[in-house]
Every structure is written in C-alpha cells, then in structure tokens.
Tab-separated table of C-alpha atoms and ligand atoms in Angstrom:
chain	number	residue	atom	x	y	z
A	1	MET	CA	26.866	-19.282	-19.538
A	2	GLU	CA	26.975	-15.519	-19.079
A	3	ARG	CA	28.504	-14.173	-15.872
A	4	PHE	CA	27.415	-11.055	-13.972
A	5	ASP	CA	28.250	-9.597	-10.560
A	6	THR	CA	24.591	-9.361	-9.653
A	7	VAL	CA	21.365	-10.788	-11.041
A	8	ILE	CA	18.182	-9.035	-9.911
A	9	ILE	CA	14.770	-10.682	-10.376
A	10	GLY	CA	11.971	-8.163	-10.825
A	11	ALA	CA	12.164	-4.870	-12.704
A	12	GLY	CA	9.689	-3.122	-10.437
A	13	ALA	CA	10.397	-0.188	-8.133
A	14	ALA	CA	12.922	-1.957	-5.882
A	15	GLY	CA	14.619	-4.004	-8.603
A	16	MET	CA	15.173	-1.091	-10.966
A	17	PHE	CA	16.439	1.227	-8.261
A	18	CYS	CA	18.796	-1.424	-6.872
A	19	ALA	CA	20.071	-2.271	-10.362
A	20	ALA	CA	20.783	1.392	-11.078
A	21	GLN	CA	22.581	1.972	-7.782
A	22	ALA	CA	24.622	-1.250	-8.000
A	23	GLY	CA	25.480	-0.598	-11.634
A	24	GLN	CA	26.657	2.901	-10.808
A	25	ARG	CA	28.875	1.365	-8.102
A	26	GLY	CA	30.625	-0.734	-10.739
A	27	ASN	CA	28.558	-3.919	-10.625
A	28	ARG	CA	27.796	-5.790	-13.853
A	29	VAL	CA	24.071	-6.168	-13.308
A	30	LEU	CA	21.484	-8.287	-15.108
A	31	LEU	CA	17.908	-7.189	-14.350
A	32	ILE	CA	15.203	-9.708	-15.243
A	33	ASP	CA	11.441	-9.337	-15.447
A	34	ASN	CA	8.628	-11.591	-16.625
A	35	GLY	CA	6.729	-8.677	-18.190
A	36	LYS	CA	6.919	-6.808	-21.481
A	37	LYS	CA	7.998	-3.569	-19.829
A	38	PRO	CA	9.612	-2.517	-16.563
A	39	GLY	CA	7.840	-0.768	-13.692
A	40	ARG	CA	4.288	-1.827	-14.487
A	41	LYS	CA	2.974	-1.134	-10.981
A	42	ILE	CA	4.643	2.252	-10.952
A	43	LEU	CA	2.731	3.159	-14.113
A	44	MET	CA	-0.571	2.164	-12.470
A	45	SER	CA	0.207	3.844	-9.174
A	46	GLY	CA	-1.302	6.978	-7.731
A	47	GLY	CA	-3.988	7.087	-10.428
A	48	GLY	CA	-1.240	7.315	-13.085
A	49	ARG	CA	0.716	10.020	-11.243
A	50	CYS	CA	2.697	7.769	-8.843
A	51	ASN	CA	2.649	8.710	-5.188
A	52	PHE	CA	6.403	8.142	-5.061
A	53	THR	CA	7.088	8.995	-1.412
A	54	ASN	CA	5.708	10.766	1.649
A	55	LEU	CA	7.056	13.779	3.515
A	56	TYR	CA	6.315	12.068	6.832
A	57	VAL	CA	7.983	8.687	6.318
A	58	GLU	CA	8.755	7.084	9.669
A	59	PRO	CA	9.107	3.478	10.855
A	60	ALA	CA	5.738	3.684	12.663
A	61	ALA	CA	4.037	3.809	9.253
A	62	TYR	CA	5.122	0.241	8.467
A	63	LEU	CA	3.601	-3.091	9.516
A	64	SER	CA	5.946	-5.998	10.166
A	65	GLN	CA	6.310	-8.742	12.745
A	66	ASN	CA	9.711	-7.155	13.352
A	67	PRO	CA	8.876	-3.430	13.561
A	68	HIS	CA	12.501	-2.347	14.099
A	69	PHE	CA	13.733	-3.945	10.877
A	70	CYS	CA	12.852	-1.049	8.550
A	71	LYS	CA	14.535	1.649	10.656
A	72	SER	CA	18.081	1.371	9.353
A	73	ALA	CA	17.291	1.418	5.626
A	74	LEU	CA	14.696	4.209	5.988
A	75	ALA	CA	17.228	6.320	7.895
A	76	ARG	CA	20.042	5.737	5.414
A	77	TYR	CA	18.089	6.459	2.224
A	78	THR	CA	15.309	8.865	3.101
A	79	GLN	CA	12.383	10.481	1.336
A	80	TRP	CA	14.572	13.589	0.952
A	81	ASP	CA	17.166	11.574	-0.966
A	82	PHE	CA	14.520	10.336	-3.396
A	83	ILE	CA	12.957	13.809	-3.718
A	84	ASP	CA	16.434	15.070	-4.566
A	85	LEU	CA	16.821	12.444	-7.318
A	86	VAL	CA	13.382	13.271	-8.734
A	87	GLY	CA	14.410	16.945	-8.758
A	88	LYS	CA	17.672	16.158	-10.599
A	89	HIS	CA	15.596	14.532	-13.351
A	90	GLY	CA	13.468	17.669	-13.642
A	91	ILE	CA	10.263	15.901	-12.561
A	92	ALA	CA	7.748	18.375	-11.159
A	93	TRP	CA	5.729	17.152	-8.173
A	94	HIS	CA	3.186	18.340	-5.648
A	95	GLU	CA	1.905	17.346	-2.233
A	96	LYS	CA	-1.668	16.138	-2.596
A	97	THR	CA	-2.618	15.517	1.018
A	98	LEU	CA	-1.072	14.151	4.237
A	99	GLY	CA	2.484	14.508	2.888
A	100	GLN	CA	1.792	12.365	-0.185
A	101	LEU	CA	3.985	13.420	-3.125
A	102	PHE	CA	2.754	12.853	-6.690
A	103	CYS	CA	4.203	13.667	-10.126
A	104	ASP	CA	2.500	16.727	-11.623
A	105	ASP	CA	2.495	15.012	-14.978
A	106	SER	CA	2.750	11.216	-15.132
A	107	ALA	CA	4.064	8.074	-13.412
A	108	GLN	CA	5.856	7.346	-16.681
A	109	GLN	CA	8.385	9.995	-15.612
A	110	ILE	CA	9.405	7.888	-12.603
A	111	VAL	CA	9.826	4.796	-14.798
A	112	ASP	CA	11.813	6.844	-17.356
A	113	MET	CA	14.000	8.169	-14.527
A	114	LEU	CA	14.703	4.651	-13.252
A	115	VAL	CA	15.445	3.389	-16.770
A	116	ALA	CA	17.829	6.333	-17.307
A	117	GLU	CA	19.537	5.596	-13.974
A	118	CYS	CA	19.889	1.921	-14.996
A	119	GLU	CA	21.402	2.966	-18.327
A	120	LYS	CA	23.844	5.203	-16.447
A	121	GLY	CA	24.870	2.098	-14.465
A	122	GLY	CA	25.249	-0.045	-17.603
A	123	VAL	CA	22.515	-2.430	-16.425
A	124	THR	CA	21.467	-5.221	-18.823
A	125	LEU	CA	17.661	-5.474	-18.836
A	126	ARG	CA	16.054	-8.715	-19.976
A	127	LEU	CA	12.263	-8.608	-20.247
A	128	ARG	CA	9.757	-11.451	-20.894
A	129	SER	CA	12.094	-13.749	-18.919
A	130	GLU	CA	11.109	-16.790	-16.901
A	131	VAL	CA	13.434	-18.152	-14.237
A	132	LEU	CA	13.257	-21.932	-14.647
A	133	SER	CA	15.647	-22.850	-11.822
A	134	VAL	CA	18.089	-21.378	-9.320
A	135	THR	CA	21.022	-23.347	-7.879
A	136	ARG	CA	23.973	-22.337	-5.719
A	137	ASP	CA	27.544	-23.630	-5.652
A	138	ASP	CA	31.041	-22.203	-4.980
A	139	GLU	CA	30.700	-19.916	-8.003
A	140	GLY	CA	27.515	-18.313	-6.686
A	141	TYR	CA	24.003	-18.516	-8.085
A	142	THR	CA	23.235	-20.121	-11.438
A	143	LEU	CA	19.892	-19.353	-13.058
A	144	GLU	CA	18.310	-21.205	-15.942
A	145	LEU	CA	16.266	-18.694	-17.873
A	146	ASN	CA	14.176	-19.281	-20.946
A	147	GLY	CA	16.909	-19.195	-23.558
A	148	MET	CA	20.036	-18.609	-21.450
A	149	THR	CA	21.985	-19.607	-18.338
A	150	VAL	CA	23.482	-16.933	-16.106
A	151	ASN	CA	25.709	-16.968	-13.044
A	152	ALA	CA	26.519	-14.359	-10.394
A	153	PRO	CA	27.850	-14.257	-6.839
A	154	ASN	CA	24.899	-12.021	-5.878
A	155	LEU	CA	21.213	-12.758	-6.433
A	156	VAL	CA	18.677	-10.079	-5.477
A	157	ILE	CA	15.003	-11.022	-5.243
A	158	ALA	CA	12.812	-8.008	-6.003
A	159	SER	CA	9.810	-9.884	-7.353
A	160	GLY	CA	7.264	-8.134	-5.109
A	161	GLY	CA	4.162	-9.621	-3.464
A	162	LEU	CA	1.018	-11.322	-4.718
A	163	SER	CA	-1.166	-8.287	-5.305
A	164	MET	CA	-2.444	-7.684	-8.820
A	165	PRO	CA	-1.502	-10.901	-10.599
A	166	GLY	CA	-2.595	-9.136	-13.790
A	167	LEU	CA	0.524	-6.962	-13.449
A	168	GLY	CA	2.941	-9.916	-13.247
A	169	ALA	CA	2.821	-10.744	-9.507
A	170	THR	CA	4.016	-14.279	-8.696
A	171	PRO	CA	4.997	-16.166	-5.524
A	172	PHE	CA	8.517	-16.536	-6.967
A	173	GLY	CA	10.261	-14.691	-4.124
A	174	TYR	CA	8.625	-16.801	-1.420
A	175	LYS	CA	9.553	-20.016	-3.251
A	176	ILE	CA	13.214	-18.976	-3.538
A	177	ALA	CA	13.240	-18.031	0.158
A	178	GLU	CA	11.883	-21.475	1.039
A	179	GLN	CA	14.331	-23.186	-1.327
A	180	PHE	CA	17.198	-21.636	0.655
A	181	GLY	CA	15.663	-22.509	4.031
A	182	LEU	CA	14.284	-19.076	4.960
A	183	ASN	CA	11.043	-18.688	6.882
A	184	VAL	CA	8.153	-17.081	4.994
A	185	LEU	CA	5.345	-15.554	7.056
A	186	PRO	CA	1.726	-16.070	5.947
A	187	THR	CA	0.607	-13.495	3.382
A	188	ARG	CA	-2.675	-11.627	2.970
A	189	ALA	CA	-4.001	-8.759	0.893
A	190	GLY	CA	-3.484	-5.240	2.284
A	191	LEU	CA	-4.640	-1.761	1.249
A	192	VAL	CA	-7.713	-3.390	-0.234
A	193	PRO	CA	-11.476	-2.582	-0.359
A	194	PHE	CA	-13.931	-4.387	1.935
A	195	THR	CA	-16.787	-6.505	0.624
A	196	LEU	CA	-20.029	-6.607	2.649
A	197	HIS	CA	-22.519	-9.296	3.625
A	198	LYS	CA	-25.567	-9.459	1.390
A	199	PRO	CA	-28.326	-7.568	3.173
A	200	LEU	CA	-26.085	-4.606	4.003
A	201	LEU	CA	-24.452	-4.620	0.564
A	202	GLU	CA	-27.832	-4.470	-1.161
A	203	GLN	CA	-29.038	-1.726	1.171
A	204	LEU	CA	-25.942	0.416	0.565
A	205	GLN	CA	-25.542	-0.187	-3.172
A	206	VAL	CA	-27.553	2.967	-3.985
A	207	LEU	CA	-24.681	4.917	-2.413
A	208	SER	CA	-22.114	3.695	-4.941
A	209	GLY	CA	-19.821	6.644	-5.707
A	210	VAL	CA	-20.642	8.624	-2.532
A	211	SER	CA	-17.553	9.747	-0.596
A	212	VAL	CA	-17.466	11.149	2.955
A	213	ALA	CA	-14.829	12.271	5.431
A	214	SER	CA	-14.470	9.643	8.139
A	215	VAL	CA	-12.539	8.394	11.105
A	216	ILE	CA	-12.247	4.620	10.976
A	217	THR	CA	-11.107	2.422	13.848
A	218	ALA	CA	-10.013	-1.222	13.759
A	219	GLN	CA	-10.625	-3.639	16.629
A	220	ASP	CA	-6.942	-3.386	17.602
A	221	GLY	CA	-7.448	0.374	18.159
A	222	THR	CA	-5.679	1.565	14.981
A	223	VAL	CA	-7.328	4.765	13.726
A	224	PHE	CA	-7.212	6.577	10.362
A	225	ARG	CA	-8.852	9.842	9.421
A	226	GLU	CA	-9.431	9.772	5.675
A	227	ASN	CA	-12.232	9.610	3.112
A	228	LEU	CA	-14.553	6.629	2.832
A	229	LEU	CA	-16.082	5.639	-0.495
A	230	PHE	CA	-19.223	3.534	-0.984
A	231	THR	CA	-18.873	1.208	-3.990
A	232	HIS	CA	-21.135	-1.325	-5.716
A	233	ARG	CA	-19.090	-4.100	-4.035
A	234	GLY	CA	-18.801	-2.616	-0.546
A	235	LEU	CA	-16.574	0.002	1.050
A	236	SER	CA	-13.394	1.573	-0.274
A	237	GLY	CA	-11.553	4.896	-0.290
A	238	PRO	CA	-8.322	5.705	1.560
A	239	ALA	CA	-9.842	5.176	5.033
A	240	VAL	CA	-10.919	1.627	4.213
A	241	LEU	CA	-7.716	0.737	2.334
A	242	GLN	CA	-5.674	1.890	5.327
A	243	ILE	CA	-7.695	0.018	7.938
A	244	SER	CA	-7.861	-3.158	5.806
A	245	SER	CA	-4.199	-3.832	6.627
A	246	PHE	CA	-5.122	-3.919	10.327
A	247	TRP	CA	-8.334	-5.938	9.927
A	248	GLN	CA	-8.705	-9.684	10.502
A	249	PRO	CA	-11.621	-11.770	9.150
A	250	GLY	CA	-14.633	-11.701	11.475
A	251	GLU	CA	-13.673	-8.392	13.099
A	252	PHE	CA	-15.711	-5.191	13.123
A	253	VAL	CA	-14.598	-1.701	12.194
A	254	SER	CA	-16.136	1.407	13.726
A	255	ILE	CA	-16.773	4.397	11.467
A	256	ASN	CA	-17.403	8.015	12.435
A	257	LEU	CA	-19.202	9.552	9.458
A	258	LEU	CA	-19.122	13.044	10.989
A	259	PRO	CA	-15.590	13.452	12.332
A	260	ASP	CA	-15.471	17.234	11.894
A	261	ILE	CA	-18.384	18.222	14.104
A	262	ASP	CA	-19.829	17.549	17.535
A	263	LEU	CA	-23.117	16.100	16.245
A	264	ASP	CA	-24.931	16.358	19.576
A	265	ALA	CA	-24.064	20.056	19.922
A	266	PHE	CA	-24.928	20.707	16.259
A	267	LEU	CA	-28.397	19.154	16.655
A	268	ASN	CA	-29.027	21.161	19.826
A	269	GLU	CA	-28.042	24.424	18.130
A	270	GLN	CA	-30.173	23.692	15.095
A	271	ARG	CA	-33.132	22.758	17.304
A	272	SER	CA	-32.949	26.130	19.081
A	273	ALA	CA	-32.716	28.048	15.822
A	274	HIS	CA	-35.083	25.962	13.622
A	275	PRO	CA	-37.270	23.658	15.762
A	276	ASN	CA	-39.561	22.717	12.847
A	277	GLN	CA	-36.712	21.771	10.515
A	278	SER	CA	-36.702	18.085	9.587
A	279	LEU	CA	-33.933	15.930	10.972
A	280	LYS	CA	-33.239	14.728	7.433
A	281	ASN	CA	-32.615	18.259	6.092
A	282	THR	CA	-30.551	19.111	9.156
A	283	LEU	CA	-28.255	16.134	8.635
A	284	ALA	CA	-28.054	16.863	4.910
A	285	MET	CA	-26.232	20.083	5.915
A	286	GLN	CA	-23.344	17.862	7.056
A	287	LEU	CA	-23.638	14.652	5.022
A	288	PRO	CA	-24.341	13.867	1.336
A	289	LYS	CA	-28.094	13.912	0.718
A	290	ARG	CA	-28.022	10.416	-0.823
A	291	LEU	CA	-26.465	9.016	2.337
A	292	VAL	CA	-29.048	10.665	4.574
A	293	GLU	CA	-31.888	9.372	2.382
A	294	CYS	CA	-30.436	5.860	2.374
A	295	LEU	CA	-30.021	5.808	6.166
A	296	GLN	CA	-33.574	7.092	6.538
A	297	ALA	CA	-34.866	4.334	4.230
A	298	LEU	CA	-32.992	1.840	6.425
A	299	GLY	CA	-34.711	3.234	9.521
A	300	GLN	CA	-31.469	4.600	10.977
A	301	ILE	CA	-32.650	8.217	10.795
A	302	PRO	CA	-36.172	8.793	12.158
A	303	GLU	CA	-38.613	10.857	10.079
A	304	LEU	CA	-39.019	13.629	12.655
A	305	SER	CA	-38.619	17.357	13.008
A	306	LEU	CA	-35.888	18.532	15.370
A	307	LYS	CA	-38.374	19.480	18.089
A	308	GLN	CA	-39.825	15.933	17.957
A	309	LEU	CA	-36.423	14.288	18.464
A	310	ASN	CA	-36.193	13.147	22.083
A	311	VAL	CA	-32.977	12.760	24.059
A	312	ARG	CA	-32.842	8.983	23.707
A	313	ASP	CA	-33.400	9.055	19.928
A	314	GLN	CA	-30.775	11.769	19.584
A	315	GLN	CA	-28.242	9.697	21.522
A	316	GLN	CA	-29.052	6.690	19.356
A	317	LEU	CA	-28.638	8.778	16.202
A	318	VAL	CA	-25.291	10.192	17.358
A	319	GLU	CA	-24.103	6.655	18.039
A	320	THR	CA	-25.277	5.409	14.632
A	321	LEU	CA	-23.493	8.167	12.754
A	322	THR	CA	-20.319	8.426	14.797
A	323	GLU	CA	-19.806	4.800	15.842
A	324	TRP	CA	-21.236	2.920	12.886
A	325	ARG	CA	-20.120	-0.692	13.434
A	326	VAL	CA	-19.574	-2.650	10.251
A	327	GLN	CA	-18.504	-6.268	9.988
A	328	PRO	CA	-16.974	-6.717	6.522
A	329	ASN	CA	-17.646	-9.975	4.727
A	330	GLY	CA	-14.054	-9.991	3.504
A	331	THR	CA	-11.777	-8.048	1.185
A	332	GLU	CA	-11.544	-7.924	-2.587
A	333	GLY	CA	-8.304	-9.938	-2.206
A	334	TYR	CA	-5.111	-9.826	-4.226
A	335	ARG	CA	-7.018	-8.938	-7.412
A	336	THR	CA	-7.305	-5.298	-6.330
A	337	ALA	CA	-5.019	-5.089	-3.270
A	338	GLU	CA	-2.246	-2.517	-3.502
A	339	VAL	CA	0.096	-4.553	-1.311
A	340	THR	CA	0.759	-7.954	0.245
A	341	LEU	CA	1.201	-8.199	3.997
A	342	GLY	CA	3.614	-10.814	5.349
A	343	GLY	CA	6.251	-12.487	3.190
A	344	VAL	CA	9.912	-13.270	3.761
A	345	ASP	CA	10.530	-13.133	7.512
A	346	THR	CA	12.807	-10.172	8.201
A	347	ASN	CA	14.444	-12.075	11.059
A	348	GLU	CA	16.154	-14.031	8.281
A	349	LEU	CA	17.694	-10.862	6.774
A	350	SER	CA	20.267	-8.249	7.738
A	351	SER	CA	18.464	-4.938	8.260
A	352	ARG	CA	21.591	-3.126	7.036
A	353	THR	CA	22.080	-4.999	3.761
A	354	MET	CA	18.914	-7.107	3.171
A	355	GLU	CA	21.161	-10.179	2.752
A	356	ALA	CA	19.869	-13.561	3.936
A	357	ARG	CA	21.848	-14.738	6.932
A	358	LYS	CA	21.574	-18.379	5.875
A	359	ALA	CA	22.487	-17.804	2.207
A	360	PRO	CA	25.384	-15.409	1.572
A	361	GLY	CA	24.918	-13.403	-1.626
A	362	LEU	CA	21.117	-13.820	-1.600
A	363	TYR	CA	19.182	-10.582	-0.957
A	364	PHE	CA	15.478	-9.690	-0.681
A	365	ILE	CA	14.239	-6.137	-1.258
A	366	GLY	CA	10.914	-4.315	-1.546
A	367	GLU	CA	7.494	-5.820	-1.013
A	368	VAL	CA	8.531	-9.501	-1.087
A	369	MET	CA	9.556	-9.237	2.552
A	370	ASP	CA	7.403	-8.726	5.639
A	371	VAL	CA	7.472	-4.906	5.595
A	372	THR	CA	4.287	-3.145	4.446
A	373	GLY	CA	3.632	0.559	4.532
A	374	TRP	CA	0.493	2.600	4.950
A	375	LEU	CA	-1.201	4.040	1.907
A	376	GLY	CA	0.424	7.272	0.754
A	377	GLY	CA	3.850	6.690	-0.833
A	378	TYR	CA	5.252	4.652	2.054
A	379	ASN	CA	5.511	1.440	0.031
A	380	PHE	CA	7.525	3.007	-2.759
A	381	GLN	CA	9.809	4.605	-0.164
A	382	TRP	CA	10.412	1.136	1.290
A	383	ALA	CA	11.267	-0.104	-2.215
A	384	TRP	CA	13.793	2.763	-2.689
A	385	SER	CA	15.311	2.515	0.817
A	386	SER	CA	15.667	-1.283	0.922
A	387	ALA	CA	17.044	-1.317	-2.641
A	388	TRP	CA	19.598	1.360	-1.815
A	389	ALA	CA	20.750	-0.443	1.347
A	390	CYS	CA	21.196	-3.652	-0.628
A	391	ALA	CA	23.066	-1.933	-3.468
A	392	GLN	CA	25.650	-0.514	-1.015
A	393	ASP	CA	26.568	-4.094	-0.105
A	394	LEU	CA	26.854	-5.451	-3.654
A	395	ALA	CA	30.567	-5.298	-4.284
A	396	PRO	CA	31.706	-6.017	-7.847
A	397	ALA	CA	33.393	-9.432	-8.128
B	401	LIG	P1	6.854	-4.670	-7.776
B	401	LIG	O1	6.823	-3.235	-8.117
B	401	LIG	O2	5.595	-5.437	-7.704
B	401	LIG	O3	7.832	-5.355	-8.839
B	401	LIG	C1	8.026	-6.730	-8.900
B	401	LIG	C2	8.415	-7.088	-10.315
B	401	LIG	O4	8.820	-8.455	-10.355
B	401	LIG	C3	7.269	-6.938	-11.287
B	401	LIG	O5	7.693	-6.184	-12.401
B	401	LIG	C4	6.936	-8.373	-11.690
B	401	LIG	O6	6.501	-8.447	-13.028
B	401	LIG	C5	8.279	-9.062	-11.497
B	401	LIG	N1	8.164	-10.495	-11.231
B	401	LIG	C6	7.352	-11.117	-10.343
B	401	LIG	N2	7.544	-12.432	-10.405
B	401	LIG	C7	8.511	-12.656	-11.331
B	401	LIG	C8	9.131	-13.824	-11.836
B	401	LIG	N3	8.777	-15.033	-11.397
B	401	LIG	N4	10.073	-13.694	-12.797
B	401	LIG	C9	10.416	-12.482	-13.260
B	401	LIG	N5	9.869	-11.334	-12.821
B	401	LIG	C10	8.917	-11.429	-11.858
B	401	LIG	N6	2.782	2.388	-3.410
B	401	LIG	C11	3.102	3.672	-3.149
B	401	LIG	O7	3.999	3.914	-2.340
B	401	LIG	N7	2.460	4.707	-3.797
B	401	LIG	C12	1.475	4.495	-4.715
B	401	LIG	O8	0.958	5.439	-5.329
B	401	LIG	C13	1.083	3.146	-4.965
B	401	LIG	N8	0.072	2.879	-5.822
B	401	LIG	C14	-0.212	1.584	-6.128
B	401	LIG	C15	-1.229	1.314	-7.050
B	401	LIG	C16	-1.526	0.012	-7.388
B	401	LIG	C17	-2.637	-0.252	-8.373
B	401	LIG	C18	-0.796	-1.058	-6.808
B	401	LIG	C19	-1.079	-2.489	-7.182
B	401	LIG	C20	0.202	-0.796	-5.873
B	401	LIG	C21	0.502	0.521	-5.517
B	401	LIG	N9	1.493	0.817	-4.583
B	401	LIG	C22	1.805	2.111	-4.308
B	401	LIG	C23	2.316	-0.248	-3.970
B	401	LIG	C24	3.631	-0.343	-4.758
B	401	LIG	O9	3.338	-0.434	-6.141
B	401	LIG	C25	4.439	-1.563	-4.333
B	401	LIG	O10	4.592	-1.576	-2.939
B	401	LIG	C26	5.801	-1.523	-4.998
B	401	LIG	O11	5.637	-1.562	-6.406
B	401	LIG	C27	6.660	-2.695	-4.552
B	401	LIG	O12	7.848	-2.655	-5.280
B	401	LIG	P2	8.621	-3.995	-5.616
B	401	LIG	O13	9.710	-3.595	-6.546
B	401	LIG	O14	8.965	-4.701	-4.372
B	401	LIG	O15	7.570	-4.923	-6.379
C-alpha cells in the first residue's frame, strides 16, 4: 500500500489546481484520472482557447440552492489571482466580450501551466485509473485502484459533473458523497442548447447557422442579453445556453430579436421617409434576410408596404419580434451541456475549506458540488477558487 498526504480524484481544472497548490504547500499528493490525459475539458473549452476566467466574477453569477456558499472562496482566490498566475507563465490573453478572458493562442497553454505547477509541487499523476472502492478507518481513506492500493488522511473529490460523458464524466463524486452520508441534490444539464417541438423545428430549420443579437427572458424573470443561434436541432448560442440554466421543462422563454432598436419608432420613421417600401425590406435593414423571409413564410410578417401596415398589425408585429414566446421541447442534455446543475449539497460542506462536515478529511471541489456559474469563464473560476480554498486546508501529515 502506498501512502500519500492527499489523494485527489479527477485531473480536471479543480483537481489539477488543488494538487499543485497542495503539493507546493508540502503535501505528498496523488492525482488520479480515468482518462489518457489531464484537463480534457480545458482543452475543449472556449472553442480551444479556454475562457479561463471573467473580469466581472461575483457571487451573483452562480446558481446554487445555497447562494452564499461561493462567496468566501471567490473572495479569497479571485480572478485577479488567476490572471496573475497566467501572466507569470507568459500566457497571452484577451478579453473577448463581457469580461470573458481567453488565451490568445491555445487552451493547451492552461493545461501545460497546470501540469508545470503540479510538477513544481511534486505531484504524482496517475492516468487511466479506475477507483474500485473507497473505505475509511483511523488511518484515513484507503482506495483500491486498478493495480494498486493507496491510503491518505485527505481525499479530495474533483471528478466534475455529468456533462460530456465522452470526456470522462462519471457520477463518481455523487456516489462517494452518498457513501459517506452526504445529501446530493438532483442534477440536470446546464448551459445547453434547446430542442424544439416538431412543427416549429421544421419551420425554423432553414435558419440553421443564423445568429442574431437578442434579449432572452426566463419565466422566473432572469434576463440575458447575448447572441442567439438557430441550429438544425433548435436554438443555441450564448443567450440560449445562459437561459437554459434557469429554464424548467414545460416553461416558455421570451425572446426580443431586436433589442437594440425601438421597433415601433423605427417603423414609423421609415413609413414617413419611404411609405412604399415593403415591410420585408424594412425589417431586413435590422434582421438577417433569411430570418425575415422565414418569418414571412410562417405568416408572422405580413406581405405589405409600410403605408399599408395598420396600427393593429404593427403592434402585433412588434410583439412577435420583441416578445417571441418559445416553449422548448427540452435540452440537448448532458451530451452537449457545458455544466451540470445541482450535485453535492453545499450545506454539507465548509464554505471556507470545502471539507465535508460529516466526514473529516473528505473534500469536494469544482463542478461536482451544487455551484454552477454563468457562461463566460465563471465555471473555471469556481474550479480555481474552490480548489485553492481546499488546498489551504490540506496540511501535510
Ligand atoms: P472537470 O474539468 O470535468 O474534471 C473532472 C475530471 O475527473 C475529468 O478529467 C474526468 O475524466 C475525471 N473523472 C471523472 N470521473 C472519474 C472517475 N470515476 N475516476 C477518475 N477520474 C474521473 N467553463 C468556463 O469557465 N469557461 C469555458 O470556456 C468553458 N468551456 C467549456 C466547454 C465545454 C465543451 C465544456 C463541456 C465545459 C466548459 N466549461 C467552461 C465548463 C468547465 O469545463 C467545467 O465547469 C470545469 O471543467 C469543471 O472543473 P472540474 O475540475 O470540477 O471538473
């Protein structure tokens, strides 16, 4: 049996960062992953450039049944701390939009940085590892792995959520939480595209690839102003991914397809200047032509000139385009979701250290717990902040 101070399950964002920090604090750390290489989600993230944090990180950007839980860790290891680390490794970055920071070059740089930080901390990395069993006694946690048995007083679960099973996601963390008597909240896919019911899907399929600025509102009143993308399966783009985390099956979302103008005033101005102009061409000044043509084919935009458009029809049109009510059929699920909502109940954990109250030495960090950020670098920041908080508590034996 090999002994360590800390065993960490999951060499993703949280696990690698925690391993590096704990190792650099003198811990003998074993970091285990079921995959062939560490940081697989990081490599896929941000279109290959990793949106590693956000300039505007704040607790309000996180969903949790316990909204205060994330405050301490986010305040103790901030976006500025991670930006500083990225800078020390010479990684160039830029702000894309809404405070979202991406590598100029490649997400591989973030993985290389984390690997280098782990090496600096003397971390032992064991890939392609399965955890067959976990038991606890006076000596701490004993893990049967494929091919070896290890023991440590500290066990950190950083195995992430259920999204993207193709990238190694498993329910391991939830099972361990349950094994040690911790409550696990129901999980569901978040930051995920919507699918649509058949007639609407077929009608909108011609728009696949069209992107528009939008303001999207969930039934609970949550609002995001981002781009919406029509796809061959339904609706996607940042606006839809964001609102999907606030959507429950059966609910509607309301979409303003013209958030940057006062449509009523625009139509009135255009009517004064060009009364014979067609409504279709007028709207095509503000919306993609394909979208206007599709809505006209669906009977949502009347085939009239501006001077023929009466007040009632204009009101109806403004409502259609600025309060378009859509009832999604569902989401694409964990297969394409960026995150998993729910998970290990944070009421079971210390917000300062991430340690389970009922199981001393057992910690949960990153996405496995019930803390989920908005789209835009917030989820990686939670991985860094929760991992850092945990690492401060991992004293060498
Ligand atoms: P993960 O990074 O998922 O790591 C968990 C690790 O545990 C994995 O390596 C997995 O293989 C391993 N594991 C799981 N089960 C076991 C087991 N039984 N035994 C051993 N190992 C196991 N967030 C952002 O902030 N910015 C982005 O740009 C961004 N882009 C994303 C793009 C995609 C396509 C996806 C899917 C997610 C994206 N996210 C992004 C979300 C972000 O990747 C996650 O929130 C973050 O990776 C969570 O970190 P984690 O360490 O908790 O879990």
